[in-house]
mmCIF file of C-alpha atoms in Angstrom:
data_model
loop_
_atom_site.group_PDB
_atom_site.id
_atom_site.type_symbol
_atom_site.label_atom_id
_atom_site.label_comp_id
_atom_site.label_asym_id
_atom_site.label_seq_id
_atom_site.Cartn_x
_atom_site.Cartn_y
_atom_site.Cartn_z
ATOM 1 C CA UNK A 1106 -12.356 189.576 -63.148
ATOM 2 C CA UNK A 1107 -14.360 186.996 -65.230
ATOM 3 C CA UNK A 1108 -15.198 187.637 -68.548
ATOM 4 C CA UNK A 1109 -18.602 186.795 -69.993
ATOM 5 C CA UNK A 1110 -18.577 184.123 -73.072
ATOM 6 C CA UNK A 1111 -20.195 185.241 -75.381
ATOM 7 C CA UNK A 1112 -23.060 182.739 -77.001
ATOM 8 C CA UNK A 1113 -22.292 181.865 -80.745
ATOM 9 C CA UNK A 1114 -25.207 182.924 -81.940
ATOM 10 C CA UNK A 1115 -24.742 186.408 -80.659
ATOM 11 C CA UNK A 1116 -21.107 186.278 -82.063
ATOM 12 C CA UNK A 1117 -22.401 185.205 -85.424
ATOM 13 C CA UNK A 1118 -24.737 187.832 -85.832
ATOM 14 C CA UNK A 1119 -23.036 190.595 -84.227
ATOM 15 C CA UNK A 1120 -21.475 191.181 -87.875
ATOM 16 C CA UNK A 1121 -23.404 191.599 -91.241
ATOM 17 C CA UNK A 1122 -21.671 188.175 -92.675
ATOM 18 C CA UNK A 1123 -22.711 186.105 -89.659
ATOM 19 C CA UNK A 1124 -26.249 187.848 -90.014
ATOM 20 C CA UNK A 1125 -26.362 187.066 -93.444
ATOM 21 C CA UNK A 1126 -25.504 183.037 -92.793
ATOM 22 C CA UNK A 1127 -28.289 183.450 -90.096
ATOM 23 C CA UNK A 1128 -30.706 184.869 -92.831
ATOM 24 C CA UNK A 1129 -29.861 182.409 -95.355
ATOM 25 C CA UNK A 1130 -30.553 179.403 -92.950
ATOM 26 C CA UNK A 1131 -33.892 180.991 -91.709
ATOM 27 C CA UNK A 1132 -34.575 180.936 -95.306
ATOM 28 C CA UNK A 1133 -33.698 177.674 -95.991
ATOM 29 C CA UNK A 1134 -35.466 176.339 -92.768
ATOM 30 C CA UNK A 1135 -38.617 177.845 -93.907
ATOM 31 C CA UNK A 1136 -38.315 176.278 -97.676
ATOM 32 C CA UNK A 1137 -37.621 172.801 -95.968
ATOM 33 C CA UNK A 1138 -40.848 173.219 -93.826
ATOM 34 C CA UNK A 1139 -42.777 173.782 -97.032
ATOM 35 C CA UNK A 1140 -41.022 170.945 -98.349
ATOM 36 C CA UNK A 1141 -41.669 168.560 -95.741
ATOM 37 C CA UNK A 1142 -45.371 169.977 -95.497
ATOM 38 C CA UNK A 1143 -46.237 169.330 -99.476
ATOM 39 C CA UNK A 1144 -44.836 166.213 -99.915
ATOM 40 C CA UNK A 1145 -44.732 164.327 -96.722
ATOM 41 C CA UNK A 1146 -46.994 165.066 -94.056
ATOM 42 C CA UNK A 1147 -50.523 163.491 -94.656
ATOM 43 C CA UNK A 1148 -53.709 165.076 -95.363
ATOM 44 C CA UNK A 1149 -55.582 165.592 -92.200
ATOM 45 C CA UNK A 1150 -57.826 168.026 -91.639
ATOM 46 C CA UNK A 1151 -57.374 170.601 -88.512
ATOM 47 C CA UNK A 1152 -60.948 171.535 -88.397
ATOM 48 C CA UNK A 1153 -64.434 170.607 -88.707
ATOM 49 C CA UNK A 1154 -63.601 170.181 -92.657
ATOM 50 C CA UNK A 1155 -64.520 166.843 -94.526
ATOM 51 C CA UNK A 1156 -60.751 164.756 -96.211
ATOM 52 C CA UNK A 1157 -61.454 164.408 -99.691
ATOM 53 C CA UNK A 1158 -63.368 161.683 -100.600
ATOM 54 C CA UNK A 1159 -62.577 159.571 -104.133
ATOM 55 C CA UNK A 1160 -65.266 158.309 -105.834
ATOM 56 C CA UNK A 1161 -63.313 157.884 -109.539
ATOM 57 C CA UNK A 1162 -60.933 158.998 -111.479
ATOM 58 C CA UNK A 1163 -61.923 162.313 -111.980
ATOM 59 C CA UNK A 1164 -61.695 163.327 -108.334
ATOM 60 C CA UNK A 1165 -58.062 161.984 -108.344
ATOM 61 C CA UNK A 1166 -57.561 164.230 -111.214
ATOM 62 C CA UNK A 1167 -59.821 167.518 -109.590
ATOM 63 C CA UNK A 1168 -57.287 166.857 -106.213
ATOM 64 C CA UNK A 1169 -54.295 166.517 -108.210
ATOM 65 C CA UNK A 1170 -54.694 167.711 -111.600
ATOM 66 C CA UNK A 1171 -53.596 171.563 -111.083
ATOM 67 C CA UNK A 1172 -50.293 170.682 -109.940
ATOM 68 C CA UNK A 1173 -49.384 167.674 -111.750
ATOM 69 C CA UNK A 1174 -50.129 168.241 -114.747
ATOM 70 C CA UNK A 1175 -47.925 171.058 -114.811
ATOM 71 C CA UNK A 1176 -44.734 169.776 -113.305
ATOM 72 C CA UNK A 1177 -42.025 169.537 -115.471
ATOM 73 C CA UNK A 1178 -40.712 165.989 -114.474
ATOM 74 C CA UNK A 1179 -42.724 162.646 -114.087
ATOM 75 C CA UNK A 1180 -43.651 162.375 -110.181
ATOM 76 C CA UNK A 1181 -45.666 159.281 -109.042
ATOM 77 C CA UNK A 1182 -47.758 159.918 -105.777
ATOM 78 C CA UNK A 1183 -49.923 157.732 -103.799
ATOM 79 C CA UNK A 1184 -52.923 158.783 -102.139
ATOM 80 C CA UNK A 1185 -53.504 156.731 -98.799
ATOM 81 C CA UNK A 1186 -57.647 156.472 -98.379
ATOM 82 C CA UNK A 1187 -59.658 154.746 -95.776
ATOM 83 C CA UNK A 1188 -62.335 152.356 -95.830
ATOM 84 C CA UNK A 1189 -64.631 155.226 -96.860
ATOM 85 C CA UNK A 1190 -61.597 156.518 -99.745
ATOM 86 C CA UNK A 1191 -61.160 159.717 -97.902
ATOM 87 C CA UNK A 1192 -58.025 160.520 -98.975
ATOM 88 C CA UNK A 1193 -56.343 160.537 -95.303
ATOM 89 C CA UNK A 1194 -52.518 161.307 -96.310
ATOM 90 C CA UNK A 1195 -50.531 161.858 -99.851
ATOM 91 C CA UNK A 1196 -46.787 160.651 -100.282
ATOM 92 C CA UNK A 1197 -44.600 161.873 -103.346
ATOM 93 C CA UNK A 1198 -42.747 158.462 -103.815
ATOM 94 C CA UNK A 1199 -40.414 159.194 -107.177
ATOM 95 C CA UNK A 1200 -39.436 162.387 -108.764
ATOM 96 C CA UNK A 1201 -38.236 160.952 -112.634
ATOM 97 C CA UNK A 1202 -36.759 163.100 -115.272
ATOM 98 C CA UNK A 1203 -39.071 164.020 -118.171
ATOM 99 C CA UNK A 1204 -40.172 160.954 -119.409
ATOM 100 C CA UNK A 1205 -39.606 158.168 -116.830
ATOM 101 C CA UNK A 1206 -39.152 157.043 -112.997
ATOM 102 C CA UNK A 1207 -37.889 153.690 -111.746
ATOM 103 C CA UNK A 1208 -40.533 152.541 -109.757
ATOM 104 C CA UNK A 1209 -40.241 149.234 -106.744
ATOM 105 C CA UNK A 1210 -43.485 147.906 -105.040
ATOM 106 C CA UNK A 1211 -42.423 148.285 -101.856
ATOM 107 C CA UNK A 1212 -41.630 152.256 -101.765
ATOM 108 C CA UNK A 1213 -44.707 152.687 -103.185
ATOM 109 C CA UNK A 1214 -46.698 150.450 -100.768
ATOM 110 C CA UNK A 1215 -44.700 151.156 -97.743
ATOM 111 C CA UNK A 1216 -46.115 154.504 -97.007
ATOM 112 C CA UNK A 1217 -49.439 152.455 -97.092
ATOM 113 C CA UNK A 1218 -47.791 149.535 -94.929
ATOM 114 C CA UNK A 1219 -46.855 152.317 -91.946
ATOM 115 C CA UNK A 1220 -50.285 153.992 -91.825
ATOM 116 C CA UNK A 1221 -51.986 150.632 -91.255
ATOM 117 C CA UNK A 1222 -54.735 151.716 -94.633
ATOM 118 C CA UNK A 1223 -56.691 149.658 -96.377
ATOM 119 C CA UNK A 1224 -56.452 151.110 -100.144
ATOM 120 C CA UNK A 1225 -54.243 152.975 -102.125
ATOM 121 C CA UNK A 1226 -54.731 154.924 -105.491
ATOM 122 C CA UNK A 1227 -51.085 155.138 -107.391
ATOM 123 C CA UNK A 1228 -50.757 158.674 -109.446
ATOM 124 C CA UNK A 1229 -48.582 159.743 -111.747
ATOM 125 C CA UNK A 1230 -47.871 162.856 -114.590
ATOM 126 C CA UNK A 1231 -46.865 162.592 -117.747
ATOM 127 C CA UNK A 1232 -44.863 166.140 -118.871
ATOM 128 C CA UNK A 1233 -45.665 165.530 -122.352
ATOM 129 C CA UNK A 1234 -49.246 166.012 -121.834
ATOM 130 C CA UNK A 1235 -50.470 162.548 -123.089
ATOM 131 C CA UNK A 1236 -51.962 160.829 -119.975
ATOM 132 C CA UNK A 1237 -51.942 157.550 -122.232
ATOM 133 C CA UNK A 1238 -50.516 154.991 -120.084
ATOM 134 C CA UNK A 1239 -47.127 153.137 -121.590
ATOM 135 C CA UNK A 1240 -46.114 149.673 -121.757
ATOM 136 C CA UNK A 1241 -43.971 150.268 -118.419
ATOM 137 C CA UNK A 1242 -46.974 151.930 -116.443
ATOM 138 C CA UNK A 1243 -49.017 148.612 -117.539
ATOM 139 C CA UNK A 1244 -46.498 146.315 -116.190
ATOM 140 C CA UNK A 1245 -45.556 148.688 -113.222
ATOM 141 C CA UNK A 1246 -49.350 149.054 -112.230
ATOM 142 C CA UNK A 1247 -50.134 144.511 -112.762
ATOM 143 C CA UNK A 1248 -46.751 144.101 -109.881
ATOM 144 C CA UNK A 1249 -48.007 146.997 -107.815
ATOM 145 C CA UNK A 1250 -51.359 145.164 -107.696
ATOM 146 C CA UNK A 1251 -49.828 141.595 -107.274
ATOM 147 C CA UNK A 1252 -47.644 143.080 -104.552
ATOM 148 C CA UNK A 1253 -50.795 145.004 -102.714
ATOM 149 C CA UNK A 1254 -52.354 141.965 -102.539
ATOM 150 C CA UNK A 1255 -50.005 140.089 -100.969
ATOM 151 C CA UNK A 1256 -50.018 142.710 -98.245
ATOM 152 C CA UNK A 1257 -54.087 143.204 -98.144
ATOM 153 C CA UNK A 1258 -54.535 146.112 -99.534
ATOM 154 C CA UNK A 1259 -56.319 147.483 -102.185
ATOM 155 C CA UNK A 1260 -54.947 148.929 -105.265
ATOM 156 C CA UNK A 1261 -58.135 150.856 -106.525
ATOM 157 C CA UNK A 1262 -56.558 152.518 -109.546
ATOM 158 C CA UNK A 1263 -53.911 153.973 -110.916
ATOM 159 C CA UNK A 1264 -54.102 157.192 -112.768
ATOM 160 C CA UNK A 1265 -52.291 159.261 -114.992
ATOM 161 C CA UNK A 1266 -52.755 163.157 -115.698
ATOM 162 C CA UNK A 1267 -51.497 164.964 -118.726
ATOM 163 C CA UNK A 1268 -52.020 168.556 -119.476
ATOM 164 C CA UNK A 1269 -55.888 168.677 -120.208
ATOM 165 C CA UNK A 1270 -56.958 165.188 -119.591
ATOM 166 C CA UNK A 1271 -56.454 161.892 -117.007
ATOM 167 C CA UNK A 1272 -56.639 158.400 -118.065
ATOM 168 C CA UNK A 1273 -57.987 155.774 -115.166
ATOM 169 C CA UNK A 1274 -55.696 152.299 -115.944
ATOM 170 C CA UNK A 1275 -58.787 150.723 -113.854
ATOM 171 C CA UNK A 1276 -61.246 151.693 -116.440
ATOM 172 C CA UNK A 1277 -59.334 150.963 -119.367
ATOM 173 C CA UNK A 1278 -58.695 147.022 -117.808
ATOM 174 C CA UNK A 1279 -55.267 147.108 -117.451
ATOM 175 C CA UNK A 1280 -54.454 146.529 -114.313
ATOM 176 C CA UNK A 1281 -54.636 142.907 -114.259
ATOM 177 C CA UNK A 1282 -53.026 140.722 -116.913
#
């Protein structure tokens, strides 16, 4: 007589610890999907709906605005736009702590690098609530331009959103020196 093998997934849950461990790694699987889906999968439309299109600073702040200004560390994003600036993907590049990230040129260009696009709009929060731009995000912003550049693309702006308000480093001239 042969005996049947059982799978290991029919093992594992055949007792309430093994269908715990299977719970707890559905649940995790589903958080990582959400994950992946906020902060790395582009902006692309499934139906007949327009992409966001940018226009200034204040539609960078009316796409991004509800969320960022409430997170409680500094993220930097960069919005990936066409030759139109329809906003065709979004990439979360640094997560800082409260009041800074390190920042390099070429992690925040690459995701613009891989999708082949011709501009890029550089966002960041500040958890403080003052969207004034610092010393660092000047100097950050003049080698992210210098840098974009060199690789043909277009650095339209860089903004930064506090609690109530944005601030365009564009508009205020800063972003060449």
């Amino acid at each position: 007589m042969t005996r049947k093998k059982k799978s290991p997934k029919a093992t594992l849950a055949a007792s309430p610890e093994g269908q715990a461990v299977l719970d707890a790694l559905r649940s995790n699987q589903s958080l990582l999907g959400e994950l992946a889906a906020r902060y790395e999968v582009s902006i692309r439309p499934d139906g007949p709906e327009d992409p966001p299109s940018i226009g200034s600073p204040y539609d960078v702040y009316r796409l991004l605005g509800p969320e960022m200004s409430v997170l409680a560390q500094e993220q930097l994003r960069v919005l990936l736009l066409d030759n139109n600036n329809n906003v065709i993907g979004q990439r979360v590049i640094y997560q800082g702590n409260v009041n800074s990230s390190m920042v390099r040129a070429a992690e925040v260009l690459r995701p613009a690098v891989v999708e082949a696009v011709p501009g890029v709009i550089v966002v960041h929060n500040h958890p403080s609530g003052d969207p004034d731009p610092s010393p660092n995000d000047v100097q950050i912003t003049r080698k992210l331009k210098q840098a974009a550049e060199l690789l043909d693309i277009e650095l339209l702006d860089h903004v930064v959103i506090g609690t109530k308000r944005h601030v365009s480093l564009k508009d205020r001239g800063l972003m060449t020196g």
